[in-house]
Amino acid sequence: MAKYCECGICGTGTWCEPHHVFGGTSRKISEKYGAVVYLCRPCHEQFHRHPSAFLWLREKTQAKVMFEQGWTLDDWMEHFNKNYL
Ligand SMILES: [Zn+2]
Ligand SMILES: [Zn+2]
C-alpha cells in the first residue's frame, strides 16, 4: 500500500509505493526482513525500466538488512542466495 514518506531514491516527501528490492523468489523474504523501499511513482517506474542503474539501492538495502539482523555474509546468502555487495 502507498504511504506518505520520503522516496528511497530521490528523497522527495510524497506518496510512495512499496518496491521489493529483491524480487522474484526473494519477494517474500524481502518483506520478512525489511528489504522493501518506498519510492515515488517516477522513481519507481525508472527503477523497473532501468534496474541496472540502481544497483546501489540493492547494495544499500543488503547492508541495511545485514546490519539490522546482525547477519554475516553467510547468513545473508542463506536467505537471499545472492550477494549484491
Ligand atoms: Zn523519487
Ligand atoms: Zn517495484
PDB file of N, CA and C and ligand atoms in Angstrom:
ATOM      1  N   MET A   1       0.832  -1.194   0.000  1.00  0.00           N
ATOM      2  CA  MET A   1       0.000   0.000   0.000  1.00  0.00           C
ATOM      3  C   MET A   1       0.873   1.254   0.000  1.00  0.00           C
ATOM      4  N   ALA A   2       0.427   2.263  -0.721  1.00  0.00           N
ATOM      5  CA  ALA A   2       1.185   3.508  -0.776  1.00  0.00           C
ATOM      6  C   ALA A   2       1.126   4.212   0.580  1.00  0.00           C
ATOM      7  N   LYS A   3       2.190   4.882   0.903  1.00  0.00           N
ATOM      8  CA  LYS A   3       2.158   5.694   2.125  1.00  0.00           C
ATOM      9  C   LYS A   3       2.954   6.967   1.895  1.00  0.00           C
ATOM     10  N   TYR A   4       2.677   7.960   2.740  1.00  0.00           N
ATOM     11  CA  TYR A   4       3.364   9.222   2.601  1.00  0.00           C
ATOM     12  C   TYR A   4       4.721   9.126   3.278  1.00  0.00           C
ATOM     13  N   CYS A   5       5.801   9.290   2.506  1.00  0.00           N
ATOM     14  CA  CYS A   5       7.137   9.244   3.095  1.00  0.00           C
ATOM     15  C   CYS A   5       8.147   9.804   2.103  1.00  0.00           C
ATOM     16  N   GLU A   6       9.426   9.732   2.488  1.00  0.00           N
ATOM     17  CA  GLU A   6      10.467  10.209   1.588  1.00  0.00           C
ATOM     18  C   GLU A   6      10.856   9.097   0.633  1.00  0.00           C
ATOM     19  N   CYS A   7      10.900   9.425  -0.640  1.00  0.00           N
ATOM     20  CA  CYS A   7      11.287   8.456  -1.665  1.00  0.00           C
ATOM     21  C   CYS A   7      12.694   7.933  -1.397  1.00  0.00           C
ATOM     22  N   GLY A   8      12.868   6.615  -1.493  1.00  0.00           N
ATOM     23  CA  GLY A   8      14.154   5.990  -1.223  1.00  0.00           C
ATOM     24  C   GLY A   8      15.213   6.302  -2.258  1.00  0.00           C
ATOM     25  N   ILE A   9      14.840   6.895  -3.369  1.00  0.00           N
ATOM     26  CA  ILE A   9      15.819   7.239  -4.398  1.00  0.00           C
ATOM     27  C   ILE A   9      16.067   8.743  -4.449  1.00  0.00           C
ATOM     28  N   CYS A  10      15.031   9.534  -4.623  1.00  0.00           N
ATOM     29  CA  CYS A  10      15.241  10.979  -4.800  1.00  0.00           C
ATOM     30  C   CYS A  10      15.004  11.783  -3.526  1.00  0.00           C
ATOM     31  N   GLY A  11      14.427  11.149  -2.500  1.00  0.00           N
ATOM     32  CA  GLY A  11      14.262  11.828  -1.221  1.00  0.00           C
ATOM     33  C   GLY A  11      13.081  12.776  -1.137  1.00  0.00           C
ATOM     34  N   THR A  12      12.289  12.853  -2.181  1.00  0.00           N
ATOM     35  CA  THR A  12      11.122  13.725  -2.163  1.00  0.00           C
ATOM     36  C   THR A  12      10.071  13.188  -1.187  1.00  0.00           C
ATOM     37  N   GLY A  13       9.504  14.069  -0.388  1.00  0.00           N
ATOM     38  CA  GLY A  13       8.419  13.669   0.500  1.00  0.00           C
ATOM     39  C   GLY A  13       7.116  13.678  -0.268  1.00  0.00           C
ATOM     40  N   THR A  14       6.564  12.507  -0.496  1.00  0.00           N
ATOM     41  CA  THR A  14       5.347  12.400  -1.304  1.00  0.00           C
ATOM     42  C   THR A  14       4.714  11.041  -1.061  1.00  0.00           C
ATOM     43  N   TRP A  15       3.665  10.736  -1.789  1.00  0.00           N
ATOM     44  CA  TRP A  15       3.095   9.392  -1.699  1.00  0.00           C
ATOM     45  C   TRP A  15       4.017   8.416  -2.397  1.00  0.00           C
ATOM     46  N   CYS A  16       4.428   7.392  -1.688  1.00  0.00           N
ATOM     47  CA  CYS A  16       5.378   6.428  -2.243  1.00  0.00           C
ATOM     48  C   CYS A  16       4.778   5.032  -2.275  1.00  0.00           C
ATOM     49  N   GLU A  17       5.251   4.242  -3.225  1.00  0.00           N
ATOM     50  CA  GLU A  17       4.783   2.868  -3.376  1.00  0.00           C
ATOM     51  C   GLU A  17       5.857   1.907  -2.881  1.00  0.00           C
ATOM     52  N   PRO A  18       5.437   0.788  -2.278  1.00  0.00           N
ATOM     53  CA  PRO A  18       6.441  -0.176  -1.839  1.00  0.00           C
ATOM     54  C   PRO A  18       7.089  -0.869  -3.029  1.00  0.00           C
ATOM     55  N   HIS A  19       8.389  -1.008  -2.963  1.00  0.00           N
ATOM     56  CA  HIS A  19       9.111  -1.727  -4.004  1.00  0.00           C
ATOM     57  C   HIS A  19       9.949  -2.807  -3.336  1.00  0.00           C
ATOM     58  N   HIS A  20       9.790  -4.041  -3.787  1.00  0.00           N
ATOM     59  CA  HIS A  20      10.574  -5.150  -3.247  1.00  0.00           C
ATOM     60  C   HIS A  20      11.940  -5.130  -3.910  1.00  0.00           C
ATOM     61  N   VAL A  21      12.949  -4.817  -3.111  1.00  0.00           N
ATOM     62  CA  VAL A  21      14.281  -4.619  -3.679  1.00  0.00           C
ATOM     63  C   VAL A  21      14.781  -5.902  -4.337  1.00  0.00           C
ATOM     64  N   PHE A  22      14.485  -7.030  -3.725  1.00  0.00           N
ATOM     65  CA  PHE A  22      14.899  -8.308  -4.295  1.00  0.00           C
ATOM     66  C   PHE A  22      13.640  -9.075  -4.679  1.00  0.00           C
ATOM     67  N   GLY A  23      13.339  -9.048  -5.948  1.00  0.00           N
ATOM     68  CA  GLY A  23      12.080  -9.606  -6.421  1.00  0.00           C
ATOM     69  C   GLY A  23      12.144 -11.100  -6.681  1.00  0.00           C
ATOM     70  N   GLY A  24      11.233 -11.564  -7.508  1.00  0.00           N
ATOM     71  CA  GLY A  24      11.184 -12.979  -7.873  1.00  0.00           C
ATOM     72  C   GLY A  24      10.981 -13.847  -6.655  1.00  0.00           C
ATOM     73  N   THR A  25      11.826 -14.871  -6.530  1.00  0.00           N
ATOM     74  CA  THR A  25      11.668 -15.826  -5.432  1.00  0.00           C
ATOM     75  C   THR A  25      12.017 -15.190  -4.092  1.00  0.00           C
ATOM     76  N   SER A  26      12.712 -14.046  -4.126  1.00  0.00           N
ATOM     77  CA  SER A  26      13.114 -13.408  -2.870  1.00  0.00           C
ATOM     78  C   SER A  26      12.079 -12.421  -2.362  1.00  0.00           C
ATOM     79  N   ARG A  27      10.970 -12.321  -3.070  1.00  0.00           N
ATOM     80  CA  ARG A  27       9.970 -11.327  -2.729  1.00  0.00           C
ATOM     81  C   ARG A  27       9.423 -11.499  -1.307  1.00  0.00           C
ATOM     82  N   LYS A  28       9.095 -12.727  -0.965  1.00  0.00           N
ATOM     83  CA  LYS A  28       8.521 -12.991   0.362  1.00  0.00           C
ATOM     84  C   LYS A  28       9.515 -12.673   1.481  1.00  0.00           C
ATOM     85  N   ILE A  29      10.761 -13.117   1.306  1.00  0.00           N
ATOM     86  CA  ILE A  29      11.723 -12.844   2.370  1.00  0.00           C
ATOM     87  C   ILE A  29      12.135 -11.379   2.359  1.00  0.00           C
ATOM     88  N   SER A  30      11.987 -10.711   1.209  1.00  0.00           N
ATOM     89  CA  SER A  30      12.223  -9.269   1.189  1.00  0.00           C
ATOM     90  C   SER A  30      11.279  -8.594   2.172  1.00  0.00           C
ATOM     91  N   GLU A  31      10.036  -9.030   2.160  1.00  0.00           N
ATOM     92  CA  GLU A  31       9.044  -8.474   3.068  1.00  0.00           C
ATOM     93  C   GLU A  31       9.387  -8.812   4.513  1.00  0.00           C
ATOM     94  N   LYS A  32       9.735 -10.073   4.717  1.00  0.00           N
ATOM     95  CA  LYS A  32      10.008 -10.541   6.068  1.00  0.00           C
ATOM     96  C   LYS A  32      11.162  -9.779   6.717  1.00  0.00           C
ATOM     97  N   TYR A  33      12.202  -9.492   5.943  1.00  0.00           N
ATOM     98  CA  TYR A  33      13.396  -8.880   6.532  1.00  0.00           C
ATOM     99  C   TYR A  33      13.539  -7.392   6.227  1.00  0.00           C
ATOM    100  N   GLY A  34      12.473  -6.791   5.769  1.00  0.00           N
ATOM    101  CA  GLY A  34      12.501  -5.337   5.599  1.00  0.00           C
ATOM    102  C   GLY A  34      13.281  -4.857   4.390  1.00  0.00           C
ATOM    103  N   ALA A  35      13.440  -5.709   3.366  1.00  0.00           N
ATOM    104  CA  ALA A  35      14.117  -5.288   2.140  1.00  0.00           C
ATOM    105  C   ALA A  35      13.108  -4.707   1.153  1.00  0.00           C
ATOM    106  N   VAL A  36      12.283  -3.814   1.690  1.00  0.00           N
ATOM    107  CA  VAL A  36      11.282  -3.138   0.871  1.00  0.00           C
ATOM    108  C   VAL A  36      11.524  -1.644   1.019  1.00  0.00           C
ATOM    109  N   VAL A  37      11.623  -0.936  -0.085  1.00  0.00           N
ATOM    110  CA  VAL A  37      11.809   0.511  -0.016  1.00  0.00           C
ATOM    111  C   VAL A  37      10.578   1.192  -0.583  1.00  0.00           C
ATOM    112  N   TYR A  38      10.365   2.417  -0.149  1.00  0.00           N
ATOM    113  CA  TYR A  38       9.233   3.183  -0.667  1.00  0.00           C
ATOM    114  C   TYR A  38       9.745   4.200  -1.669  1.00  0.00           C
ATOM    115  N   LEU A  39       9.150   4.177  -2.852  1.00  0.00           N
ATOM    116  CA  LEU A  39       9.610   5.036  -3.941  1.00  0.00           C
ATOM    117  C   LEU A  39       8.449   5.849  -4.499  1.00  0.00           C
ATOM    118  N   CYS A  40       8.776   7.096  -4.912  1.00  0.00           N
ATOM    119  CA  CYS A  40       7.756   7.892  -5.578  1.00  0.00           C
ATOM    120  C   CYS A  40       7.507   7.270  -6.957  1.00  0.00           C
ATOM    121  N   ARG A  41       6.391   7.602  -7.525  1.00  0.00           N
ATOM    122  CA  ARG A  41       5.998   6.940  -8.765  1.00  0.00           C
ATOM    123  C   ARG A  41       7.040   7.074  -9.897  1.00  0.00           C
ATOM    124  N   PRO A  42       7.548   8.297 -10.175  1.00  0.00           N
ATOM    125  CA  PRO A  42       8.535   8.415 -11.257  1.00  0.00           C
ATOM    126  C   PRO A  42       9.781   7.571 -11.006  1.00  0.00           C
ATOM    127  N   CYS A  43      10.291   7.581  -9.772  1.00  0.00           N
ATOM    128  CA  CYS A  43      11.487   6.782  -9.471  1.00  0.00           C
ATOM    129  C   CYS A  43      11.171   5.295  -9.576  1.00  0.00           C
ATOM    130  N   HIS A  44       9.992   4.904  -9.128  1.00  0.00           N
ATOM    131  CA  HIS A  44       9.604   3.501  -9.189  1.00  0.00           C
ATOM    132  C   HIS A  44       9.583   3.020 -10.645  1.00  0.00           C
ATOM    133  N   GLU A  45       9.018   3.859 -11.493  1.00  0.00           N
ATOM    134  CA  GLU A  45       8.974   3.498 -12.921  1.00  0.00           C
ATOM    135  C   GLU A  45      10.377   3.420 -13.508  1.00  0.00           C
ATOM    136  N   GLN A  46      11.207   4.404 -13.139  1.00  0.00           N
ATOM    137  CA  GLN A  46      12.596   4.393 -13.609  1.00  0.00           C
ATOM    138  C   GLN A  46      13.300   3.105 -13.196  1.00  0.00           C
ATOM    139  N   PHE A  47      13.072   2.725 -11.941  1.00  0.00           N
ATOM    140  CA  PHE A  47      13.736   1.525 -11.426  1.00  0.00           C
ATOM    141  C   PHE A  47      13.392   0.314 -12.280  1.00  0.00           C
ATOM    142  N   HIS A  48      12.114   0.165 -12.591  1.00  0.00           N
ATOM    143  CA  HIS A  48      11.717  -1.022 -13.345  1.00  0.00           C
ATOM    144  C   HIS A  48      12.128  -0.927 -14.810  1.00  0.00           C
ATOM    145  N   ARG A  49      12.306   0.275 -15.297  1.00  0.00           N
ATOM    146  CA  ARG A  49      12.756   0.439 -16.674  1.00  0.00           C
ATOM    147  C   ARG A  49      14.263   0.184 -16.788  1.00  0.00           C
ATOM    148  N   HIS A  50      15.020   0.658 -15.814  1.00  0.00           N
ATOM    149  CA  HIS A  50      16.490   0.530 -15.862  1.00  0.00           C
ATOM    150  C   HIS A  50      17.023  -0.026 -14.546  1.00  0.00           C
ATOM    151  N   PRO A  51      16.718  -1.283 -14.238  1.00  0.00           N
ATOM    152  CA  PRO A  51      17.145  -1.839 -12.942  1.00  0.00           C
ATOM    153  C   PRO A  51      18.662  -1.763 -12.750  1.00  0.00           C
ATOM    154  N   SER A  52      19.409  -1.887 -13.839  1.00  0.00           N
ATOM    155  CA  SER A  52      20.867  -1.907 -13.703  1.00  0.00           C
ATOM    156  C   SER A  52      21.427  -0.558 -13.267  1.00  0.00           C
ATOM    157  N   ALA A  53      20.643   0.509 -13.413  1.00  0.00           N
ATOM    158  CA  ALA A  53      21.103   1.833 -12.989  1.00  0.00           C
ATOM    159  C   ALA A  53      20.945   2.022 -11.490  1.00  0.00           C
ATOM    160  N   PHE A  54      20.299   1.064 -10.832  1.00  0.00           N
ATOM    161  CA  PHE A  54      20.001   1.253  -9.411  1.00  0.00           C
ATOM    162  C   PHE A  54      20.585   0.141  -8.550  1.00  0.00           C
ATOM    163  N   LEU A  55      21.728  -0.387  -8.997  1.00  0.00           N
ATOM    164  CA  LEU A  55      22.369  -1.441  -8.213  1.00  0.00           C
ATOM    165  C   LEU A  55      22.727  -0.939  -6.819  1.00  0.00           C
ATOM    166  N   TRP A  56      23.024   0.353  -6.735  1.00  0.00           N
ATOM    167  CA  TRP A  56      23.391   0.927  -5.434  1.00  0.00           C
ATOM    168  C   TRP A  56      22.272   0.752  -4.410  1.00  0.00           C
ATOM    169  N   LEU A  57      21.026   0.749  -4.893  1.00  0.00           N
ATOM    170  CA  LEU A  57      19.900   0.593  -3.971  1.00  0.00           C
ATOM    171  C   LEU A  57      19.884  -0.823  -3.398  1.00  0.00           C
ATOM    172  N   ARG A  58      20.270  -1.783  -4.227  1.00  0.00           N
ATOM    173  CA  ARG A  58      20.355  -3.163  -3.734  1.00  0.00           C
ATOM    174  C   ARG A  58      21.483  -3.298  -2.719  1.00  0.00           C
ATOM    175  N   GLU A  59      22.635  -2.700  -3.046  1.00  0.00           N
ATOM    176  CA  GLU A  59      23.767  -2.746  -2.107  1.00  0.00           C
ATOM    177  C   GLU A  59      23.374  -2.159  -0.767  1.00  0.00           C
ATOM    178  N   LYS A  60      22.759  -0.977  -0.840  1.00  0.00           N
ATOM    179  CA  LYS A  60      22.391  -0.251   0.367  1.00  0.00           C
ATOM    180  C   LYS A  60      21.402  -1.059   1.192  1.00  0.00           C
ATOM    181  N   THR A  61      20.442  -1.683   0.513  1.00  0.00           N
ATOM    182  CA  THR A  61      19.410  -2.433   1.222  1.00  0.00           C
ATOM    183  C   THR A  61      19.986  -3.705   1.829  1.00  0.00           C
ATOM    184  N   GLN A  62      20.884  -4.372   1.103  1.00  0.00           N
ATOM    185  CA  GLN A  62      21.523  -5.569   1.669  1.00  0.00           C
ATOM    186  C   GLN A  62      22.291  -5.189   2.933  1.00  0.00           C
ATOM    187  N   ALA A  63      23.038  -4.100   2.858  1.00  0.00           N
ATOM    188  CA  ALA A  63      23.822  -3.655   4.013  1.00  0.00           C
ATOM    189  C   ALA A  63      22.905  -3.338   5.189  1.00  0.00           C
ATOM    190  N   LYS A  64      21.786  -2.711   4.894  1.00  0.00           N
ATOM    191  CA  LYS A  64      20.833  -2.339   5.941  1.00  0.00           C
ATOM    192  C   LYS A  64      20.252  -3.588   6.613  1.00  0.00           C
ATOM    193  N   VAL A  65      19.820  -4.545   5.797  1.00  0.00           N
ATOM    194  CA  VAL A  65      19.218  -5.766   6.341  1.00  0.00           C
ATOM    195  C   VAL A  65      20.242  -6.536   7.175  1.00  0.00           C
ATOM    196  N   MET A  66      21.475  -6.662   6.659  1.00  0.00           N
ATOM    197  CA  MET A  66      22.507  -7.396   7.398  1.00  0.00           C
ATOM    198  C   MET A  66      22.786  -6.724   8.734  1.00  0.00           C
ATOM    199  N   PHE A  67      22.809  -5.397   8.725  1.00  0.00           N
ATOM    200  CA  PHE A  67      23.060  -4.642   9.959  1.00  0.00           C
ATOM    201  C   PHE A  67      21.925  -4.859  10.952  1.00  0.00           C
ATOM    202  N   GLU A  68      20.703  -4.698  10.464  1.00  0.00           N
ATOM    203  CA  GLU A  68      19.545  -4.802  11.355  1.00  0.00           C
ATOM    204  C   GLU A  68      19.377  -6.205  11.924  1.00  0.00           C
ATOM    205  N   GLN A  69      19.704  -7.217  11.107  1.00  0.00           N
ATOM    206  CA  GLN A  69      19.533  -8.602  11.558  1.00  0.00           C
ATOM    207  C   GLN A  69      20.768  -9.100  12.296  1.00  0.00           C
ATOM    208  N   GLY A  70      21.862  -8.338  12.212  1.00  0.00           N
ATOM    209  CA  GLY A  70      23.117  -8.795  12.796  1.00  0.00           C
ATOM    210  C   GLY A  70      23.693  -9.976  12.037  1.00  0.00           C
ATOM    211  N   TRP A  71      23.492  -9.989  10.731  1.00  0.00           N
ATOM    212  CA  TRP A  71      23.914 -11.112   9.899  1.00  0.00           C
ATOM    213  C   TRP A  71      25.335 -10.954   9.382  1.00  0.00           C
ATOM    214  N   THR A  72      26.012 -12.097   9.229  1.00  0.00           N
ATOM    215  CA  THR A  72      27.246 -12.141   8.451  1.00  0.00           C
ATOM    216  C   THR A  72      26.829 -12.350   6.991  1.00  0.00           C
ATOM    217  N   LEU A  73      27.831 -12.327   6.112  1.00  0.00           N
ATOM    218  CA  LEU A  73      27.536 -12.549   4.698  1.00  0.00           C
ATOM    219  C   LEU A  73      26.972 -13.960   4.478  1.00  0.00           C
ATOM    220  N   ASP A  74      27.489 -14.919   5.275  1.00  0.00           N
ATOM    221  CA  ASP A  74      26.964 -16.291   5.160  1.00  0.00           C
ATOM    222  C   ASP A  74      25.482 -16.344   5.502  1.00  0.00           C
ATOM    223  N   ASP A  75      25.097 -15.620   6.565  1.00  0.00           N
ATOM    224  CA  ASP A  75      23.681 -15.580   6.944  1.00  0.00           C
ATOM    225  C   ASP A  75      22.854 -14.991   5.807  1.00  0.00           C
ATOM    226  N   TRP A  76      23.386 -13.930   5.231  1.00  0.00           N
ATOM    227  CA  TRP A  76      22.678 -13.279   4.116  1.00  0.00           C
ATOM    228  C   TRP A  76      22.463 -14.269   2.976  1.00  0.00           C
ATOM    229  N   MET A  77      23.553 -14.965   2.613  1.00  0.00           N
ATOM    230  CA  MET A  77      23.486 -15.895   1.488  1.00  0.00           C
ATOM    231  C   MET A  77      22.496 -17.023   1.744  1.00  0.00           C
ATOM    232  N   GLU A  78      22.399 -17.436   3.010  1.00  0.00           N
ATOM    233  CA  GLU A  78      21.466 -18.489   3.349  1.00  0.00           C
ATOM    234  C   GLU A  78      20.025 -18.092   3.024  1.00  0.00           C
ATOM    235  N   HIS A  79      19.719 -16.808   3.203  1.00  0.00           N
ATOM    236  CA  HIS A  79      18.353 -16.346   2.995  1.00  0.00           C
ATOM    237  C   HIS A  79      18.110 -15.849   1.580  1.00  0.00           C
ATOM    238  N   PHE A  80      19.061 -15.107   1.046  1.00  0.00           N
ATOM    239  CA  PHE A  80      18.802 -14.443  -0.229  1.00  0.00           C
ATOM    240  C   PHE A  80      19.547 -15.061  -1.420  1.00  0.00           C
ATOM    241  N   ASN A  81      20.550 -15.884  -1.117  1.00  0.00           N
ATOM    242  CA  ASN A  81      21.247 -16.645  -2.174  1.00  0.00           C
ATOM    243  C   ASN A  81      22.049 -15.849  -3.175  1.00  0.00           C
ATOM    244  N   LYS A  82      22.109 -14.540  -3.010  1.00  0.00           N
ATOM    245  CA  LYS A  82      22.860 -13.750  -3.974  1.00  0.00           C
ATOM    246  C   LYS A  82      23.449 -12.541  -3.275  1.00  0.00           C
ATOM    247  N   ASN A  83      24.734 -12.310  -3.513  1.00  0.00           N
ATOM    248  CA  ASN A  83      25.413 -11.205  -2.859  1.00  0.00           C
ATOM    249  C   ASN A  83      25.438  -9.975  -3.768  1.00  0.00           C
ATOM    250  N   TYR A  84      24.974  -8.847  -3.238  1.00  0.00           N
ATOM    251  CA  TYR A  84      24.935  -7.615  -4.037  1.00  0.00           C
ATOM    252  C   TYR A  84      25.987  -6.621  -3.596  1.00  0.00           C
ATOM    253  N   LEU A  85      26.793  -7.002  -2.583  1.00  0.00           N
ATOM    254  CA  LEU A  85      27.790  -6.052  -2.075  1.00  0.00           C
ATOM    255  C   LEU A  85      29.067  -6.077  -2.911  1.00  0.00           C
TER     256      LEU A  85
HETATM  257 ZN    ZN B   1      11.670   9.524  -6.144  1.00  0.00          ZN
HETATM  258 ZN    ZN B   2       8.816  -2.106  -7.823  1.00  0.00          ZN
END
